[in-house]
Amino acid sequence: MPSKPDPADHLAARVAASEQRSRQLTRQVSRVAGEIAETERRVATTLEQIADDEPDRAETLLAKAREAREFAEHELAEQERWDSWRSGRSATTTPRPSEAK
């Protein structure tokens, strides 16, 4: 007579699958944060170049470039936070630059 499946085995399999999915999502979030940071850096560089060509708008453009660079730094911190969580270190929320002031 076949034995009944052990509920503990079923639970252990579900936990393992959940942990695997969590690791996948963590990698994905970390990657996206890095991509956002790179995009924000490119935006900042473009704004700085435009500011060089358009002195009448330079102040506004340079302020926006600073904001983009601050946001890029925030996203890099987020990427590091998610990487540390994935490696088992504590992950704490990284405040956005505007929230940290």
mmCIF file with all atom_site columns, C-alpha atoms in Angstrom:
data_model
loop_
_atom_site.group_PDB
_atom_site.id
_atom_site.type_symbol
_atom_site.label_atom_id
_atom_site.label_alt_id
_atom_site.label_comp_id
_atom_site.label_asym_id
_atom_site.label_entity_id
_atom_site.label_seq_id
_atom_site.pdbx_PDB_ins_code
_atom_site.Cartn_x
_atom_site.Cartn_y
_atom_site.Cartn_z
_atom_site.occupancy
_atom_site.B_iso_or_equiv
_atom_site.pdbx_formal_charge
_atom_site.auth_seq_id
_atom_site.auth_comp_id
_atom_site.auth_asym_id
_atom_site.auth_atom_id
_atom_site.pdbx_PDB_model_num
ATOM 1   C CA . MET A 1 1   ? 0.000  0.000  0.000   1.00 0.00 ? 1   MET A CA 1
ATOM 2   C CA . PRO A 1 2   ? 1.477  3.370  -1.015  1.00 0.00 ? 2   PRO A CA 1
ATOM 3   C CA . SER A 1 3   ? 2.375  5.643  1.853   1.00 0.00 ? 3   SER A CA 1
ATOM 4   C CA . LYS A 1 4   ? 0.752  9.023  2.255   1.00 0.00 ? 4   LYS A CA 1
ATOM 5   C CA . PRO A 1 5   ? 2.842  11.992 1.176   1.00 0.00 ? 5   PRO A CA 1
ATOM 6   C CA . ASP A 1 6   ? 4.456  13.667 4.132   1.00 0.00 ? 6   ASP A CA 1
ATOM 7   C CA . PRO A 1 7   ? 2.978  17.173 4.626   1.00 0.00 ? 7   PRO A CA 1
ATOM 8   C CA . ALA A 1 8   ? 6.371  18.350 5.867   1.00 0.00 ? 8   ALA A CA 1
ATOM 9   C CA . ASP A 1 9   ? 7.939  17.378 2.532   1.00 0.00 ? 9   ASP A CA 1
ATOM 10  C CA . HIS A 1 10  ? 5.255  19.302 0.665   1.00 0.00 ? 10  HIS A CA 1
ATOM 11  C CA . LEU A 1 11  ? 5.778  22.339 2.894   1.00 0.00 ? 11  LEU A CA 1
ATOM 12  C CA . ALA A 1 12  ? 9.561  22.143 2.491   1.00 0.00 ? 12  ALA A CA 1
ATOM 13  C CA . ALA A 1 13  ? 9.167  22.050 -1.299  1.00 0.00 ? 13  ALA A CA 1
ATOM 14  C CA . ARG A 1 14  ? 6.879  25.087 -1.210  1.00 0.00 ? 14  ARG A CA 1
ATOM 15  C CA . VAL A 1 15  ? 9.333  26.990 0.997   1.00 0.00 ? 15  VAL A CA 1
ATOM 16  C CA . ALA A 1 16  ? 12.223 26.128 -1.336  1.00 0.00 ? 16  ALA A CA 1
ATOM 17  C CA . ALA A 1 17  ? 10.220 27.279 -4.373  1.00 0.00 ? 17  ALA A CA 1
ATOM 18  C CA . SER A 1 18  ? 9.274  30.495 -2.595  1.00 0.00 ? 18  SER A CA 1
ATOM 19  C CA . GLU A 1 19  ? 12.892 31.177 -1.655  1.00 0.00 ? 19  GLU A CA 1
ATOM 20  C CA . GLN A 1 20  ? 14.008 30.550 -5.240  1.00 0.00 ? 20  GLN A CA 1
ATOM 21  C CA . ARG A 1 21  ? 11.372 32.969 -6.554  1.00 0.00 ? 21  ARG A CA 1
ATOM 22  C CA . SER A 1 22  ? 12.444 35.532 -3.966  1.00 0.00 ? 22  SER A CA 1
ATOM 23  C CA . ARG A 1 23  ? 16.073 35.262 -5.123  1.00 0.00 ? 23  ARG A CA 1
ATOM 24  C CA . GLN A 1 24  ? 14.989 35.685 -8.749  1.00 0.00 ? 24  GLN A CA 1
ATOM 25  C CA . LEU A 1 25  ? 12.927 38.768 -7.938  1.00 0.00 ? 25  LEU A CA 1
ATOM 26  C CA . THR A 1 26  ? 15.748 40.240 -5.877  1.00 0.00 ? 26  THR A CA 1
ATOM 27  C CA . ARG A 1 27  ? 18.176 39.829 -8.780  1.00 0.00 ? 27  ARG A CA 1
ATOM 28  C CA . GLN A 1 28  ? 15.647 41.431 -11.102 1.00 0.00 ? 28  GLN A CA 1
ATOM 29  C CA . VAL A 1 29  ? 15.020 44.415 -8.797  1.00 0.00 ? 29  VAL A CA 1
ATOM 30  C CA . SER A 1 30  ? 18.758 44.930 -8.366  1.00 0.00 ? 30  SER A CA 1
ATOM 31  C CA . ARG A 1 31  ? 19.301 44.833 -12.127 1.00 0.00 ? 31  ARG A CA 1
ATOM 32  C CA . VAL A 1 32  ? 16.473 47.304 -12.775 1.00 0.00 ? 32  VAL A CA 1
ATOM 33  C CA . ALA A 1 33  ? 17.822 49.698 -10.129 1.00 0.00 ? 33  ALA A CA 1
ATOM 34  C CA . GLY A 1 34  ? 21.206 49.617 -11.881 1.00 0.00 ? 34  GLY A CA 1
ATOM 35  C CA . GLU A 1 35  ? 19.586 50.273 -15.252 1.00 0.00 ? 35  GLU A CA 1
ATOM 36  C CA . ILE A 1 36  ? 17.636 53.218 -13.839 1.00 0.00 ? 36  ILE A CA 1
ATOM 37  C CA . ALA A 1 37  ? 20.824 54.650 -12.338 1.00 0.00 ? 37  ALA A CA 1
ATOM 38  C CA . GLU A 1 38  ? 22.607 54.397 -15.684 1.00 0.00 ? 38  GLU A CA 1
ATOM 39  C CA . THR A 1 39  ? 19.680 56.044 -17.485 1.00 0.00 ? 39  THR A CA 1
ATOM 40  C CA . GLU A 1 40  ? 19.600 58.899 -14.964 1.00 0.00 ? 40  GLU A CA 1
ATOM 41  C CA . ARG A 1 41  ? 23.339 59.431 -15.439 1.00 0.00 ? 41  ARG A CA 1
ATOM 42  C CA . ARG A 1 42  ? 22.827 59.664 -19.191 1.00 0.00 ? 42  ARG A CA 1
ATOM 43  C CA . VAL A 1 43  ? 19.958 62.113 -18.690 1.00 0.00 ? 43  VAL A CA 1
ATOM 44  C CA . ALA A 1 44  ? 22.165 64.275 -16.459 1.00 0.00 ? 44  ALA A CA 1
ATOM 45  C CA . THR A 1 45  ? 24.991 64.264 -18.995 1.00 0.00 ? 45  THR A CA 1
ATOM 46  C CA . THR A 1 46  ? 22.604 65.218 -21.801 1.00 0.00 ? 46  THR A CA 1
ATOM 47  C CA . LEU A 1 47  ? 21.110 68.045 -19.740 1.00 0.00 ? 47  LEU A CA 1
ATOM 48  C CA . GLU A 1 48  ? 24.598 69.358 -18.961 1.00 0.00 ? 48  GLU A CA 1
ATOM 49  C CA . GLN A 1 49  ? 25.484 69.316 -22.653 1.00 0.00 ? 49  GLN A CA 1
ATOM 50  C CA . ILE A 1 50  ? 22.294 71.168 -23.554 1.00 0.00 ? 50  ILE A CA 1
ATOM 51  C CA . ALA A 1 51  ? 23.028 73.708 -20.800 1.00 0.00 ? 51  ALA A CA 1
ATOM 52  C CA . ASP A 1 52  ? 26.401 74.401 -22.458 1.00 0.00 ? 52  ASP A CA 1
ATOM 53  C CA . ASP A 1 53  ? 24.625 75.144 -25.742 1.00 0.00 ? 53  ASP A CA 1
ATOM 54  C CA . GLU A 1 54  ? 21.731 77.126 -24.254 1.00 0.00 ? 54  GLU A CA 1
ATOM 55  C CA . PRO A 1 55  ? 23.059 79.554 -21.626 1.00 0.00 ? 55  PRO A CA 1
ATOM 56  C CA . ASP A 1 56  ? 19.633 81.167 -21.137 1.00 0.00 ? 56  ASP A CA 1
ATOM 57  C CA . ARG A 1 57  ? 18.298 77.833 -19.812 1.00 0.00 ? 57  ARG A CA 1
ATOM 58  C CA . ALA A 1 58  ? 21.524 76.687 -18.154 1.00 0.00 ? 58  ALA A CA 1
ATOM 59  C CA . GLU A 1 59  ? 20.465 77.251 -14.551 1.00 0.00 ? 59  GLU A CA 1
ATOM 60  C CA . THR A 1 60  ? 17.271 75.227 -14.917 1.00 0.00 ? 60  THR A CA 1
ATOM 61  C CA . LEU A 1 61  ? 18.945 72.485 -16.925 1.00 0.00 ? 61  LEU A CA 1
ATOM 62  C CA . LEU A 1 62  ? 21.840 72.155 -14.490 1.00 0.00 ? 62  LEU A CA 1
ATOM 63  C CA . ALA A 1 63  ? 19.407 71.921 -11.571 1.00 0.00 ? 63  ALA A CA 1
ATOM 64  C CA . LYS A 1 64  ? 17.587 69.108 -13.360 1.00 0.00 ? 64  LYS A CA 1
ATOM 65  C CA . ALA A 1 65  ? 20.926 67.429 -14.083 1.00 0.00 ? 65  ALA A CA 1
ATOM 66  C CA . ARG A 1 66  ? 21.802 67.566 -10.366 1.00 0.00 ? 66  ARG A CA 1
ATOM 67  C CA . GLU A 1 67  ? 18.447 65.996 -9.520  1.00 0.00 ? 67  GLU A CA 1
ATOM 68  C CA . ALA A 1 68  ? 19.050 63.240 -12.065 1.00 0.00 ? 68  ALA A CA 1
ATOM 69  C CA . ARG A 1 69  ? 22.492 62.515 -10.609 1.00 0.00 ? 69  ARG A CA 1
ATOM 70  C CA . GLU A 1 70  ? 21.051 62.438 -7.074  1.00 0.00 ? 70  GLU A CA 1
ATOM 71  C CA . PHE A 1 71  ? 18.402 60.003 -8.206  1.00 0.00 ? 71  PHE A CA 1
ATOM 72  C CA . ALA A 1 72  ? 21.067 57.883 -9.915  1.00 0.00 ? 72  ALA A CA 1
ATOM 73  C CA . GLU A 1 73  ? 22.970 57.732 -6.619  1.00 0.00 ? 73  GLU A CA 1
ATOM 74  C CA . HIS A 1 74  ? 19.772 56.724 -4.839  1.00 0.00 ? 74  HIS A CA 1
ATOM 75  C CA . GLU A 1 75  ? 19.198 53.908 -7.331  1.00 0.00 ? 75  GLU A CA 1
ATOM 76  C CA . LEU A 1 76  ? 22.790 52.711 -6.940  1.00 0.00 ? 76  LEU A CA 1
ATOM 77  C CA . ALA A 1 77  ? 22.208 52.570 -3.185  1.00 0.00 ? 77  ALA A CA 1
ATOM 78  C CA . GLU A 1 78  ? 19.010 50.615 -3.833  1.00 0.00 ? 78  GLU A CA 1
ATOM 79  C CA . GLN A 1 79  ? 20.909 48.221 -6.074  1.00 0.00 ? 79  GLN A CA 1
ATOM 80  C CA . GLU A 1 80  ? 23.481 47.695 -3.337  1.00 0.00 ? 80  GLU A CA 1
ATOM 81  C CA . ARG A 1 81  ? 20.721 47.215 -0.764  1.00 0.00 ? 81  ARG A CA 1
ATOM 82  C CA . TRP A 1 82  ? 19.044 44.516 -2.840  1.00 0.00 ? 82  TRP A CA 1
ATOM 83  C CA . ASP A 1 83  ? 22.393 42.856 -3.527  1.00 0.00 ? 83  ASP A CA 1
ATOM 84  C CA . SER A 1 84  ? 23.137 42.803 0.210   1.00 0.00 ? 84  SER A CA 1
ATOM 85  C CA . TRP A 1 85  ? 19.704 41.347 0.943   1.00 0.00 ? 85  TRP A CA 1
ATOM 86  C CA . ARG A 1 86  ? 20.331 38.642 -1.622  1.00 0.00 ? 86  ARG A CA 1
ATOM 87  C CA . SER A 1 87  ? 23.650 37.788 0.006   1.00 0.00 ? 87  SER A CA 1
ATOM 88  C CA . GLY A 1 88  ? 22.027 37.524 3.423   1.00 0.00 ? 88  GLY A CA 1
ATOM 89  C CA . ARG A 1 89  ? 23.105 40.857 4.880   1.00 0.00 ? 89  ARG A CA 1
ATOM 90  C CA . SER A 1 90  ? 20.557 43.214 6.353   1.00 0.00 ? 90  SER A CA 1
ATOM 91  C CA . ALA A 1 91  ? 18.712 45.398 3.879   1.00 0.00 ? 91  ALA A CA 1
ATOM 92  C CA . THR A 1 92  ? 17.342 48.701 5.054   1.00 0.00 ? 92  THR A CA 1
ATOM 93  C CA . THR A 1 93  ? 15.369 51.175 3.051   1.00 0.00 ? 93  THR A CA 1
ATOM 94  C CA . THR A 1 94  ? 17.491 53.802 1.365   1.00 0.00 ? 94  THR A CA 1
ATOM 95  C CA . PRO A 1 95  ? 15.789 57.201 1.526   1.00 0.00 ? 95  PRO A CA 1
ATOM 96  C CA . ARG A 1 96  ? 15.570 59.184 -1.681  1.00 0.00 ? 96  ARG A CA 1
ATOM 97  C CA . PRO A 1 97  ? 17.798 62.286 -1.674  1.00 0.00 ? 97  PRO A CA 1
ATOM 98  C CA . SER A 1 98  ? 14.774 64.547 -1.177  1.00 0.00 ? 98  SER A CA 1
ATOM 99  C CA . GLU A 1 99  ? 13.672 62.473 1.835   1.00 0.00 ? 99  GLU A CA 1
ATOM 100 C CA . ALA A 1 100 ? 17.103 62.424 3.456   1.00 0.00 ? 100 ALA A CA 1
ATOM 101 C CA . LYS A 1 101 ? 17.281 66.193 3.878   1.00 0.00 ? 101 LYS A CA 1
#
